[in-house]
Coordinates of C-alpha atoms and ligand atoms in Angstrom, one line a residue:
X1 CA -3.0 -18.9 3.1
X2 CA -1.8 -22.2 2.1
X3 CA 0.5 -22.2 -0.9
X4 CA 1.2 -24.7 -3.8
X5 CA 3.8 -25.3 -6.1
X6 CA 4.7 -28.1 -8.3
X7 CA 7.3 -28.9 -11.1
X8 CA 8.0 -31.7 -13.5
X9 CA 11.4 -30.9 -15.3
X10 CA 14.6 -32.1 -16.4
X11 CA 16.8 -31.1 -13.5
X12 CA 16.6 -31.5 -9.4
X13 CA 13.3 -29.9 -8.3
X14 CA 14.0 -30.0 -4.4
X15 CA 15.8 -26.6 -3.8
X16 CA 13.6 -24.8 -6.7
X17 CA 10.4 -26.0 -4.9
X18 CA 11.6 -24.6 -1.7
X19 CA 12.8 -21.3 -3.5
X20 CA 9.3 -21.1 -5.3
X21 CA 7.7 -21.6 -1.5
X22 CA 9.5 -18.7 -0.3
X23 CA 7.9 -16.6 -2.9
X24 CA 4.5 -17.7 -1.4
X25 CA 5.9 -17.3 2.3
X26 CA 4.0 -13.7 2.1
X27 CA 0.6 -15.6 2.2
X28 CA 1.3 -16.8 5.8
X29 CA 1.7 -20.3 6.8
X30 CA 2.6 -22.4 9.9
X31 CA 4.2 -25.5 8.4
X32 CA 5.8 -26.5 5.0
X33 CA 6.9 -29.8 3.1
X34 CA 7.8 -31.0 -0.4
X35 CA 7.7 -34.5 -1.9
X36 CA 9.9 -35.9 -4.9
X37 CA 9.6 -38.8 -7.0
X38 CA 12.7 -40.5 -8.0
X39 CA 13.4 -44.0 -9.2
X40 CA 9.6 -45.0 -8.3
X41 CA 10.1 -44.1 -4.9
X42 CA 8.1 -41.1 -3.5
X43 CA 9.7 -39.3 -0.3
X44 CA 9.0 -36.3 1.4
X45 CA 10.3 -33.7 3.9
X46 CA 8.1 -31.8 6.1
X47 CA 8.5 -29.2 9.1
X48 CA 6.5 -27.1 11.4
X49 CA 7.4 -23.5 11.3
X50 CA 9.2 -21.4 8.8
X51 CA 10.8 -22.7 5.7
X52 CA 14.3 -22.5 7.1
X53 CA 13.3 -25.5 9.3
X54 CA 12.5 -27.3 6.2
X55 CA 15.6 -26.3 4.5
X56 CA 17.7 -27.6 7.4
X57 CA 16.1 -30.9 7.0
X58 CA 16.6 -31.0 3.3
X59 CA 20.3 -30.1 3.9
X60 CA 20.5 -33.2 6.5
X61 CA 18.4 -35.4 4.3
X62 CA 18.4 -34.2 0.7
X63 CA 15.8 -35.5 -1.9
X64 CA 16.5 -36.5 -5.5
X65 CA 14.0 -36.3 -8.5
X66 CA 12.9 -33.9 -11.4
X67 CA 9.2 -34.1 -10.5
X68 CA 8.1 -33.0 -7.1
X69 CA 5.3 -30.8 -5.2
X70 CA 5.6 -28.3 -2.3
X71 CA 3.2 -26.7 0.2
X72 CA 3.1 -24.0 2.8
X73 CA 0.2 -25.0 5.0
X74 CA -1.9 -22.5 7.0
X75 CA -3.7 -24.6 9.5
X76 CA -7.3 -24.9 9.1
X77 CA -8.3 -28.7 10.2
X78 CA -5.6 -30.0 12.4
X79 CA -3.0 -28.2 14.6
X80 CA 0.3 -27.1 12.7
X81 CA 2.6 -29.9 13.2
X82 CA 4.8 -32.2 11.2
X83 CA 2.1 -34.8 10.6
X84 CA -0.6 -32.4 9.5
X85 CA 2.0 -30.9 7.0
X86 CA 1.6 -31.6 3.3
X87 CA 2.3 -33.6 1.1
X88 CA 0.1 -36.4 2.3
X89 CA 0.9 -39.9 1.1
X90 CA -1.4 -42.8 0.8
X91 CA -0.3 -45.8 -1.2
X92 CA 1.8 -44.2 -3.9
X93 CA -0.5 -41.2 -3.9
X94 CA 0.8 -37.5 -2.8
X95 CA -1.3 -34.7 -2.4
X96 CA -1.0 -31.0 -1.6
X97 CA -4.1 -28.9 -1.0
X98 CA -5.1 -25.4 -0.4
X99 CA -8.9 -24.6 0.9
X100 CA -11.5 -26.9 2.8
X101 CA -12.9 -30.2 2.0
X102 CA -16.5 -29.5 3.4
X103 CA -17.7 -33.0 3.3
X104 CA -14.4 -34.5 4.8
X105 CA -16.0 -35.7 7.7
X106 CA -18.5 -37.9 6.0
X107 CA -16.1 -39.1 3.6
X108 CA -13.6 -40.0 6.4
X109 CA -16.3 -42.0 8.0
X110 CA -17.0 -43.8 4.6
X111 CA -13.6 -44.5 4.0
X112 CA -12.7 -45.5 7.6
X113 CA -15.6 -48.1 7.4
X114 CA -14.0 -49.6 4.0
X115 CA -10.9 -50.2 6.1
X116 CA -8.6 -46.9 5.5
X117 CA -6.6 -45.9 8.3
X118 CA -6.2 -42.1 8.7
X119 CA -2.9 -40.8 10.2
X120 CA -3.5 -36.9 10.3
X121 CA -6.3 -34.7 11.5
X122 CA -6.6 -32.8 8.1
X123 CA -9.5 -32.8 5.4
X124 CA -6.7 -33.2 2.9
X125 CA -6.1 -36.8 3.7
X126 CA -9.6 -37.8 2.3
X127 CA -8.4 -36.8 -1.2
X128 CA -5.3 -39.1 -1.1
X129 CA -7.3 -41.6 0.5
X130 CA -10.1 -41.5 -2.2
X131 CA -7.7 -41.5 -5.0
X132 CA -5.8 -44.5 -3.6
X133 CA -9.3 -46.1 -3.3
X134 CA -10.3 -45.6 -6.8
X135 CA -6.9 -47.0 -7.9
X136 CA -7.1 -49.9 -5.8
X137 CA -10.5 -50.6 -7.4
X138 CA -8.7 -50.8 -10.9
X139 CA -9.2 -47.0 -12.2
X140 CA -6.4 -45.5 -13.8
X141 CA -4.7 -42.3 -12.6
X142 CA -6.9 -39.9 -14.5
X143 CA -10.0 -41.7 -13.8
X144 CA -9.3 -42.1 -10.0
X145 CA -8.6 -38.4 -10.0
X146 CA -12.0 -37.4 -11.7
X147 CA -13.8 -39.9 -9.4
X148 CA -12.4 -38.2 -6.4
X149 CA -13.3 -34.7 -7.8
X150 CA -16.8 -36.0 -8.1
X151 CA -16.8 -36.9 -4.4
X152 CA -15.4 -33.9 -2.7
X153 CA -17.2 -30.8 -2.0
X154 CA -15.8 -27.3 -0.6
X155 CA -13.2 -24.8 -1.9
X156 CA -10.2 -26.3 -3.1
X157 CA -6.9 -26.1 -5.2
X158 CA -4.9 -29.4 -5.3
X159 CA -2.0 -31.4 -6.9
X160 CA -1.5 -34.9 -7.1
X161 CA 1.6 -36.9 -7.7
X162 CA 1.6 -40.6 -8.4
X163 CA 4.6 -42.8 -7.6
X164 CA 3.6 -45.2 -10.7
X165 CA 3.9 -42.0 -13.0
X166 CA 7.0 -40.0 -13.1
X167 CA 5.9 -37.9 -16.2
X168 CA 2.6 -36.6 -15.2
X169 CA 1.2 -34.3 -12.6
X170 CA -2.5 -33.7 -12.0
X171 CA -4.3 -30.7 -10.3
X172 CA -7.7 -29.3 -9.9
X173 CA -9.5 -25.9 -9.0
X174 CA -12.7 -25.2 -7.2
X175 CA -12.1 -22.0 -5.3
X176 CA -8.9 -20.9 -4.4
X177 CA -6.5 -19.9 -7.3
X178 CA -4.1 -22.1 -9.2
X179 CA -2.2 -21.4 -12.3
X180 CA -0.4 -23.6 -14.7
X181 CA 3.2 -22.3 -15.9
X182 CA 4.5 -23.2 -19.1
X183 CA 8.4 -23.6 -19.4
X184 CA 10.7 -25.2 -21.9
X185 CA 10.6 -29.1 -21.5
X186 CA 9.3 -28.4 -18.0
X187 CA 6.0 -27.5 -16.6
X188 CA 4.7 -26.0 -13.3
X189 CA 1.6 -25.6 -11.1
X190 CA 1.5 -22.5 -8.7
X191 CA -0.7 -20.8 -6.4
X192 CA 0.2 -17.5 -8.0
X193 CA 2.3 -16.3 -10.7
X194 CA 4.9 -14.9 -8.0
X195 CA 5.5 -18.2 -7.1
X196 CA 6.4 -19.2 -10.8
X197 CA 8.1 -16.0 -11.7
X198 CA 11.7 -17.5 -11.8
X199 CA 10.6 -20.1 -13.8
X200 CA 8.2 -18.9 -16.6
X201 CA 6.0 -15.9 -17.1
X202 CA 3.8 -18.1 -19.4
X203 CA 0.6 -18.6 -17.2
X204 CA -3.0 -20.1 -17.8
X205 CA -5.2 -19.7 -14.8
X206 CA -7.4 -22.5 -14.2
X207 CA -11.2 -21.8 -13.2
X208 CA -13.5 -23.3 -11.1
X209 CA -14.1 -27.1 -12.2
X210 CA -10.7 -27.3 -14.2
X211 CA -8.4 -30.5 -13.7
X212 CA -5.1 -30.0 -15.5
X213 CA -2.7 -32.7 -16.4
X214 CA 0.8 -31.7 -17.0
X215 CA 3.7 -33.5 -18.8
X216 CA 7.3 -32.1 -19.5
X217 CA 6.0 -31.0 -22.9
X218 CA 2.5 -29.4 -21.8
X219 CA -0.7 -29.3 -20.2
X220 CA -4.2 -30.7 -21.0
X221 CA -7.0 -29.2 -19.3
X222 CA -10.5 -31.1 -18.7
X223 CA -13.6 -30.5 -16.8
X224 CA -14.5 -32.9 -14.0
X225 CA -16.5 -35.0 -16.5
X226 CA -13.2 -35.3 -18.6
X227 CA -14.3 -33.0 -21.5
X228 CA -11.4 -30.9 -22.9
X229 CA -11.5 -27.3 -22.1
X230 CA -9.4 -24.3 -23.2
X231 CA -7.8 -21.6 -21.0
X232 CA -6.0 -18.6 -22.6
X233 CA -2.3 -18.3 -21.9
X234 CA -1.3 -15.0 -20.3
X235 CA 2.2 -13.3 -19.8
X236 CA 2.2 -12.5 -16.3
X237 CA 3.8 -9.0 -15.0
X238 CA 4.9 -11.0 -12.0
X239 CA 8.3 -12.1 -13.7
X240 CA 9.6 -8.6 -13.4
X241 CA 9.3 -8.4 -9.7
X242 CA 12.1 -9.4 -7.6
X243 CA 11.1 -10.2 -3.8
X244 CA 13.3 -7.8 -2.1
X245 CA 13.2 -5.7 1.1
X246 CA 15.6 -3.3 -0.5
X247 CA 17.4 -1.4 2.4
X248 CA 14.4 -1.8 4.8
X249 CA 14.1 -4.1 7.7
X250 CA 10.8 -5.6 6.5
X251 CA 8.6 -5.5 3.7
X252 CA 6.0 -3.6 5.8
X253 CA 8.5 -0.7 6.1
X254 CA 9.4 -0.8 2.6
X255 CA 5.8 -0.7 1.6
X256 CA 4.8 2.1 4.0
X257 CA 7.8 4.5 2.2
X258 CA 6.7 3.4 -1.2
X259 CA 3.5 5.0 -1.0
X260 CA 4.0 8.4 -2.4
X261 CA 5.5 6.8 -5.2
X262 CA 2.8 3.9 -6.1
X263 CA 0.1 6.4 -5.2
X264 CA 1.6 8.8 -7.9
X265 CA 1.4 5.8 -10.4
X266 CA -2.2 4.7 -9.3
X267 CA -3.5 8.2 -9.6
X268 CA -2.0 8.7 -13.0
X269 CA -4.5 6.1 -14.4
X270 CA -7.6 8.1 -13.4
X271 CA -6.1 11.7 -13.3
X272 CA -4.3 13.9 -15.7
X273 CA -1.5 15.5 -13.7
X274 CA -1.1 18.3 -16.1
X275 CA -4.7 19.5 -16.6
X276 CA -5.8 18.5 -13.2
X277 CA -8.8 16.8 -14.9
X278 CA -10.1 13.0 -14.8
X279 CA -9.0 10.9 -17.6
X280 CA -11.6 10.1 -20.1
X281 CA -10.9 6.3 -19.9
X282 CA -14.2 4.2 -20.2
X283 CA -14.7 2.9 -16.4
X284 CA -17.2 0.1 -17.5
X285 CA -19.6 1.7 -15.0
X286 CA -21.8 4.7 -15.8
X287 CA -22.2 6.2 -12.3
X288 CA -24.7 9.0 -13.7
X289 CA -27.2 6.1 -14.4
X290 CA -26.9 4.0 -11.3
X291 CA -29.3 4.3 -8.4
X292 CA -26.7 3.4 -5.7
X293 CA -23.6 1.3 -5.2
X294 CA -23.1 -1.7 -3.2
X295 CA -19.5 -2.1 -1.7
X296 CA -18.2 -5.3 0.0
X297 CA -14.7 -6.3 1.1
X298 CA -12.9 -7.6 3.9
X299 CA -10.3 -6.3 6.8
X300 CA -8.4 -3.3 5.4
X301 CA -10.1 -3.3 2.1
X302 CA -13.5 -3.1 3.8
X303 CA -12.5 0.1 5.6
X304 CA -11.1 1.7 2.4
X305 CA -14.6 0.9 1.2
X306 CA -16.1 2.7 4.2
X307 CA -13.9 6.0 3.7
X308 CA -15.2 5.5 -0.2
X309 CA -19.0 5.5 1.2
X310 CA -18.4 8.8 2.6
X311 CA -16.9 10.5 -0.6
X312 CA -19.5 8.8 -3.1
X313 CA -22.2 10.0 -0.9
X314 CA -20.8 13.5 -0.3
X315 CA -19.3 14.3 -3.8
X316 CA -21.8 12.4 -6.0
X317 CA -24.8 12.2 -3.5
X318 CA -24.9 8.3 -4.5
X319 CA -26.3 6.1 -1.8
X320 CA -23.9 3.5 -0.7
X321 CA -24.8 0.2 0.9
X322 CA -21.4 -1.4 2.3
X323 CA -20.8 -4.5 4.6
X324 CA -17.9 -6.7 5.5
X325 CA -18.1 -9.7 2.8
X326 CA -18.7 -12.3 5.3
X327 CA -21.8 -10.9 6.2
X328 CA -22.9 -9.1 3.0
X329 CA -23.0 -12.7 1.3
X330 CA -25.5 -14.0 3.6
X331 CA -27.8 -11.0 4.5
X332 CA -30.0 -11.7 1.5
X333 CA -29.8 -7.8 0.8
X334 CA -32.5 -6.5 -1.6
X335 CA -30.6 -5.4 -4.7
X336 CA -31.9 -3.8 -7.8
X337 CA -30.4 -4.2 -11.4
X338 CA -30.0 -0.5 -11.7
X339 CA -27.5 -0.4 -9.0
X340 CA -23.8 -1.2 -9.5
X341 CA -21.5 -2.9 -7.2
X342 CA -17.9 -2.7 -6.0
X343 CA -15.6 -5.2 -4.6
X344 CA -12.4 -4.2 -3.2
X345 CA -9.5 -6.6 -2.7
X346 CA -5.8 -6.3 -2.9
X347 CA -5.2 -9.8 -3.7
X348 CA -8.4 -10.4 -5.9
X349 CA -8.6 -13.8 -4.3
X350 CA -10.5 -13.2 -1.0
X351 CA -13.3 -16.0 -0.8
X352 CA -15.9 -13.9 0.9
X353 CA -15.5 -10.8 -1.4
X354 CA -15.6 -13.2 -4.3
X355 CA -18.6 -14.9 -3.3
X356 CA -20.1 -11.4 -2.7
X357 CA -19.4 -10.6 -6.4
X358 CA -20.9 -13.7 -7.8
X359 CA -24.2 -13.0 -5.7
X360 CA -24.4 -9.5 -6.9
X361 CA -23.7 -10.8 -10.4
X362 CA -26.4 -13.4 -10.4
X363 CA -28.7 -10.3 -9.1
X364 CA -27.8 -8.6 -12.5
X365 CA -25.8 -5.6 -11.1
X366 CA -22.9 -4.2 -13.0
X367 CA -19.7 -5.5 -11.4
X368 CA -16.6 -3.3 -10.6
X369 CA -13.3 -4.6 -9.1
X370 CA -10.9 -2.3 -7.3
X371 CA -8.0 -4.5 -7.2
X372 CA -4.3 -4.9 -7.1
X373 CA -3.7 -8.1 -9.0
X374 CA -5.2 -7.6 -12.3
X375 CA -5.2 -11.2 -13.3
X376 CA -7.0 -12.2 -10.1
X377 CA -10.3 -14.2 -10.0
X378 CA -12.2 -11.1 -8.8
X379 CA -10.8 -9.0 -11.7
X380 CA -11.4 -11.6 -14.2
X381 CA -15.1 -12.0 -13.2
X382 CA -16.0 -8.2 -13.2
X383 CA -17.3 -6.0 -15.8
X384 CA -14.9 -3.1 -15.0
X385 CA -11.4 -3.4 -13.5
X386 CA -10.1 -0.4 -11.6
X387 CA -6.7 -1.3 -10.9
X388 CA -4.9 0.4 -7.7
X389 CA -1.4 -0.3 -9.2
X390 CA 0.0 -0.5 -5.9
X391 CA 2.6 -3.2 -6.9
X392 CA 3.0 -6.6 -4.9
X393 CA 2.3 -6.2 -1.4
X394 CA 4.1 -8.8 0.6
X395 CA 3.7 -7.6 4.3
X396 CA 0.6 -9.3 5.7
X397 CA -0.5 -6.2 7.1
X398 CA -2.1 -4.0 4.2
X399 CA -0.2 -0.4 3.9
X400 CA 0.1 0.8 0.3
X401 CA -2.7 -1.1 -0.8
X402 CA -4.9 0.6 1.6
X403 CA -3.8 4.1 0.3
X404 CA -3.8 3.4 -3.2
X405 CA -7.4 1.8 -2.7
X406 CA -8.5 5.3 -1.3
X407 CA -6.7 7.3 -4.2
X408 CA -8.7 5.2 -6.7
X409 CA -12.1 5.5 -4.7
X410 CA -11.6 9.2 -4.4
X411 CA -11.2 9.5 -8.0
X412 CA -14.1 7.4 -8.9
X413 CA -16.4 9.4 -6.3
X414 CA -15.0 12.7 -8.4
X415 CA -15.9 10.9 -11.6
X416 CA -19.5 9.8 -10.0
X417 CA -20.0 13.3 -8.9
X418 CA -19.4 14.8 -12.4
X419 CA -21.6 12.1 -14.1
X420 CA -24.4 12.7 -11.6
X421 CA -24.0 16.6 -12.0
X422 CA -23.1 17.1 -8.4
X423 CA -19.7 18.4 -8.9
X424 CA -19.1 21.0 -12.0
X425 CA -15.7 21.4 -13.8
X426 CA -14.3 23.7 -11.1
X427 CA -15.0 21.4 -8.3
X428 CA -13.2 18.6 -10.4
X429 CA -10.2 20.7 -11.1
X430 CA -9.8 21.6 -7.6
X431 CA -10.5 17.9 -6.1
X432 CA -8.0 16.7 -8.6
X433 CA -5.6 19.2 -7.9
X434 CA -5.8 18.1 -4.3
X435 CA -5.2 14.4 -5.3
X436 CA -2.3 15.3 -7.2
X437 CA -0.5 17.1 -4.6
X438 CA -0.8 14.1 -2.2
X439 CA 2.2 12.3 -3.3
X440 CA 4.4 15.2 -2.4
X441 CA 2.8 15.9 1.1
X442 CA 3.1 12.2 1.7
X443 CA 7.0 12.1 1.3
X444 CA 7.2 15.2 3.5
X445 CA 4.9 13.5 6.1
X446 CA 6.9 10.4 6.1
X447 CA 10.3 12.2 6.8
X448 CA 8.9 14.6 9.2
X449 CA 7.2 11.9 11.8
X450 CA 9.5 9.1 11.3
X451 CA 11.7 9.8 14.8
X452 CA 8.7 10.6 16.7
X453 CA 6.8 7.5 15.7
X454 CA 9.7 5.4 16.6
X455 CA 10.2 6.8 20.2
X456 CA 6.3 7.1 20.7
X457 CA 6.2 3.1 19.7
X458 CA 8.4 2.4 22.8
X459 CA 5.8 3.9 25.1
X460 CA 2.8 2.4 23.4
X461 CA 4.4 -0.9 23.4
X462 CA 4.0 -0.9 27.5
X463 CA 0.2 -1.0 27.2
X464 CA -2.2 -3.9 26.9
X465 CA -5.1 -2.0 25.3
X466 CA -5.5 0.9 22.9
X467 CA -8.4 2.9 21.8
X468 CA -8.7 4.8 18.4
X469 CA -11.2 7.5 17.8
X470 CA -12.2 9.7 14.8
X471 CA -15.1 11.1 13.2
X472 CA -16.1 11.3 9.6
X473 CA -13.5 9.7 7.4
X474 CA -11.3 9.6 10.2
X475 CA -13.7 6.8 11.9
X476 CA -12.8 4.2 9.3
X477 CA -9.2 5.2 9.6
X478 CA -9.4 4.7 13.6
X479 CA -10.7 1.0 12.8
X480 CA -7.7 0.9 10.4
X481 CA -5.4 2.1 13.0
X482 CA -6.7 -0.4 15.7
X483 CA -6.4 -3.3 13.0
X484 CA -2.9 -2.5 12.1
X485 CA -1.8 -2.3 15.7
X486 CA -3.5 -5.5 16.7
X487 CA -2.4 -7.6 13.7
X488 CA 1.1 -6.9 14.1
X489 CA 1.9 -6.1 17.7
X490 CA -0.7 -8.3 19.3
X491 CA -1.7 -5.5 21.4
X492 CA -5.4 -5.2 21.8
X493 CA -7.1 -2.3 20.2
X494 CA -10.3 -1.2 19.1
X495 CA -11.4 1.7 16.7
X496 CA -14.6 3.6 17.5
X497 CA -16.6 6.7 16.1
X498 CA -15.7 9.3 18.4
X499 CA -19.4 10.2 19.0
X500 CA -20.0 6.8 20.2
X501 CA -17.4 7.2 23.2
X502 CA -19.9 7.9 25.9
X503 CA -22.5 5.1 24.6
X504 CA -19.9 2.6 26.1
X505 CA -16.2 2.7 25.6
X506 CA -15.7 5.5 28.2
X507 CA -16.1 3.1 30.8
X508 CA -12.7 1.6 29.8
X509 CA -10.8 4.8 30.1
X510 CA -8.1 5.1 32.6
X511 CA -4.5 5.8 32.8
X512 CA -3.7 2.2 31.5
X513 CA -5.5 2.8 28.1
X514 CA -4.0 5.2 25.6
X515 CA -6.5 6.9 23.3
X516 CA -5.4 7.7 20.0
X517 CA -7.6 10.6 18.5
X518 CA -7.3 11.1 14.7
X519 CA -8.4 14.6 14.1
X520 CA -7.6 16.8 11.4
X521 CA -9.0 20.4 11.8
X522 CA -12.1 19.5 9.8
X523 CA -15.9 19.9 9.9
X524 CA -15.9 17.6 12.8
X525 CA -13.0 19.1 14.8
X526 CA -14.7 20.8 17.6
X527 CA -16.9 17.7 18.4
X528 CA -13.8 15.4 18.6
X529 CA -12.2 17.8 20.8
X530 CA -15.0 17.5 23.4
X531 CA -14.7 13.8 23.2
X532 CA -11.0 14.1 24.0
X533 CA -12.3 16.5 27.1
X534 CA -14.2 13.7 28.1
X535 CA -11.3 11.3 28.0
X536 CA -8.9 13.7 29.9
X537 CA -11.4 14.4 32.5
X538 CA -11.1 10.7 33.3
X539 CA -7.3 10.5 33.4
X540 CA -7.1 9.0 29.8
X541 CA -3.8 9.5 28.1
X542 CA -4.2 11.2 24.8
X543 CA -2.0 10.5 21.5
X544 CA -3.3 13.2 19.4
X545 CA -2.8 12.9 15.5
X546 CA -3.9 16.3 14.0
X547 CA -2.7 19.1 11.7
X548 CA -1.2 22.5 12.5
X549 CA -4.5 24.2 13.0
X550 CA -5.8 21.6 15.2
X551 CA -2.6 21.5 17.2
X552 CA -3.0 25.3 17.7
X553 CA -6.7 24.9 18.4
X554 CA -6.5 22.6 21.3
X555 CA -5.0 23.0 24.6
X556 CA -5.9 19.7 26.1
X557 CA -2.6 17.8 27.9
X558 CA -1.5 14.8 25.8
X559 CA 0.9 11.9 25.8
X560 CA 2.0 12.9 22.5
X561 CA 0.8 15.3 19.8
X562 CA 1.6 14.2 16.2
X563 CA 1.5 17.5 13.8
X564 CA 0.8 17.0 10.3
X565 CA 0.7 19.8 7.7
X566 CA -3.0 21.1 7.1
X567 CA -4.2 19.2 4.2
X568 CA -7.4 19.4 2.0
X569 CA -10.4 17.2 3.3
X570 CA -10.2 14.8 0.5
X571 CA -6.7 13.8 1.0
X572 CA -6.7 13.7 4.7
X573 CA -7.4 9.8 5.1
X574 CA -4.3 8.9 3.0
X575 CA -2.2 11.4 4.5
X576 CA -3.4 10.5 8.3
X577 CA -2.9 6.8 7.2
X578 CA 0.8 7.4 7.6
X579 CA 1.3 7.9 11.3
X580 CA -1.1 5.0 12.1
X581 CA 0.9 2.7 9.9
X582 CA 4.3 3.8 11.3
X583 CA 3.2 3.7 14.9
X584 CA 2.0 0.0 14.4
X585 CA 5.1 -0.9 12.8
X586 CA 7.7 0.6 15.0
X587 CA 5.7 -0.9 18.2
X588 CA 5.7 -4.3 16.5
X589 CA 9.5 -4.1 15.6
X590 CA 10.0 -2.7 19.3
X591 CA 8.2 -5.8 20.5
X592 CA 10.2 -8.2 18.3
X593 CA 7.2 -9.8 16.6
X594 CA 7.2 -11.2 13.0
X595 CA 6.2 -8.0 11.4
X596 CA 5.7 -9.4 7.8
X597 CA 4.2 -12.6 8.8
X598 CA 2.3 -12.2 12.1
X599 CA 1.0 -15.0 13.7
X600 CA -2.2 -16.9 12.7
X601 CA -2.5 -14.6 9.7
X602 CA -2.6 -15.1 6.0
X603 CA -2.1 -12.4 3.3
X604 CA -4.5 -14.0 1.1
X605 CA -7.6 -15.5 2.6
X606 CA -9.0 -18.0 -0.1
X607 CA -11.4 -20.0 2.4
X608 CA -14.4 -18.9 3.9
Ligands
LIG701 O1 -6.8 -9.2 -0.3 P1 -7.8 -8.6 0.4 O2 -7.5 -7.0 0.1 O3 -9.0 -9.1 -0.1 O4 -7.6 -8.8 1.8 C1 -8.5 -8.6 2.7 C2 -8.2 -8.6 4.1 O5 -7.8 -9.9 4.5 C3 -6.9 -7.9 4.5 O6 -7.0 -6.4 4.2 C4 -6.4 -8.2 5.9 O7 -7.4 -7.3 6.7 C5 -5.1 -7.4 6.2 N1 -4.1 -8.2 6.9 C6 -5.2 -6.0 6.8 O8 -3.9 -5.6 7.1

């Protein structure tokens, strides 16, 4: 999603703006630009594509100035090209914007009727045009900014720089996140704390309806009516984090291999590794008292929620309503106050998930956030935070956040089972023991399967379509496998419940469509094997991901069989996630795609 940085300081800002934008690259973008103000003249450099294009431009045509704004754009209105790239300039007003101005078309017509000339296809340009119009009408910069904010509707984070004021930057938030950074004699705006980490760790997050005005010496925050508001300063944890791939080729690879370690870290927050019991920390939600659970999320986070549903229902006999957030928010689901709701989000900023949270909060439900970024909007608006503690995830394809979400959901389902009396102390000990053994098993599996995944990926890369099948918790995992493969290799892939095969997808089976079957030797194994037989009978090629018992039990010919150790059922989704992640990763590497920043995708989707 678009990224914003802005600096007002005492040293040249152009290079620092680009460095900060690099730290926002993980969000996804297709053009970038910066603008600075020097001796009353605003100048900008913008380039389509990756930041090195902008850097090249800046080395040929440098920008001076100690005040400036920068932006990485993920195109919504208007194609990704230099003209549509931000910052947008109108008559000494420069704007960078993340989000969508929903009434831009009406505003554009109105401004055009008044003589304005639009030069881009973006919704953002109306912001610059409106501020410029109000200034022409005699309003000062602050009044023009507030007048513009009262005209626009939609979801936005934006920063405005004025050619006639080298000592001030203004920003506003209504939707996508925006933080104020406090330095010594310099001040910042940034889409997140990661962008500002090299400059400062003292952050204040703006909330919806805030307008912030920064000077070199500090910040003033007001609402859209101009009344002062206070926002707490926090010390961001992002400062300690260095955006570094270590000895890996891509962040995604690094994040796959980090999983045993980060899962240990995540689990240790919820369970005691010594006594194999749940930690007694107050969860903020009494699972013993709730009548049901509503879960909502997007993408991979939704699929972890779907696996969580199996666990909450099985171990705690707790009914779970789950849907993708973009549907959940509009379904007008009848909910009752004695239910609790869980929102799962790596970033904690996903617009649809946040909208569902607000819907459930208005319905009076207790809200829990399963998030990676504990300072995020979703976390801040929840009654209870369940951190997944995966550390920053930079690869657009979610890997370690997925398995950490699962580890947390598994722990919470055991907690719910104990609270509801469906699990006793011995069950708790046994399940927790299984969870605590998982990081070791994941390390073994990563070492075991790596060479096979690399060579299998070469074969897989020759196909245009791939089908993934699974039953039970392996069904959402099949969907996750398909999502991972399609998003980074661009191979078309679908995940299906194995039992649905004969209700449609079987028509597609031939030697040109490999079928990846995820089947640990669990309660469903025999049934999944009969689906494999249906595939084999039609000449389909099977890639069989199973365990030692499963490999011994099936005699069917396969294109490849990946054999994992036999593991307890509760940890199978996390362990079996590893081959599907590595297979997608190596296939994409082999095909030469941009693994960490796949085309058209954004890490954090802060618009609807
Ligand atoms: O930050 P979130 O977890 O809310 O993001 C949700 C999805 O956008 C995300 O999981 C997306 O599907 C990933 N690219 C999948 O790898």
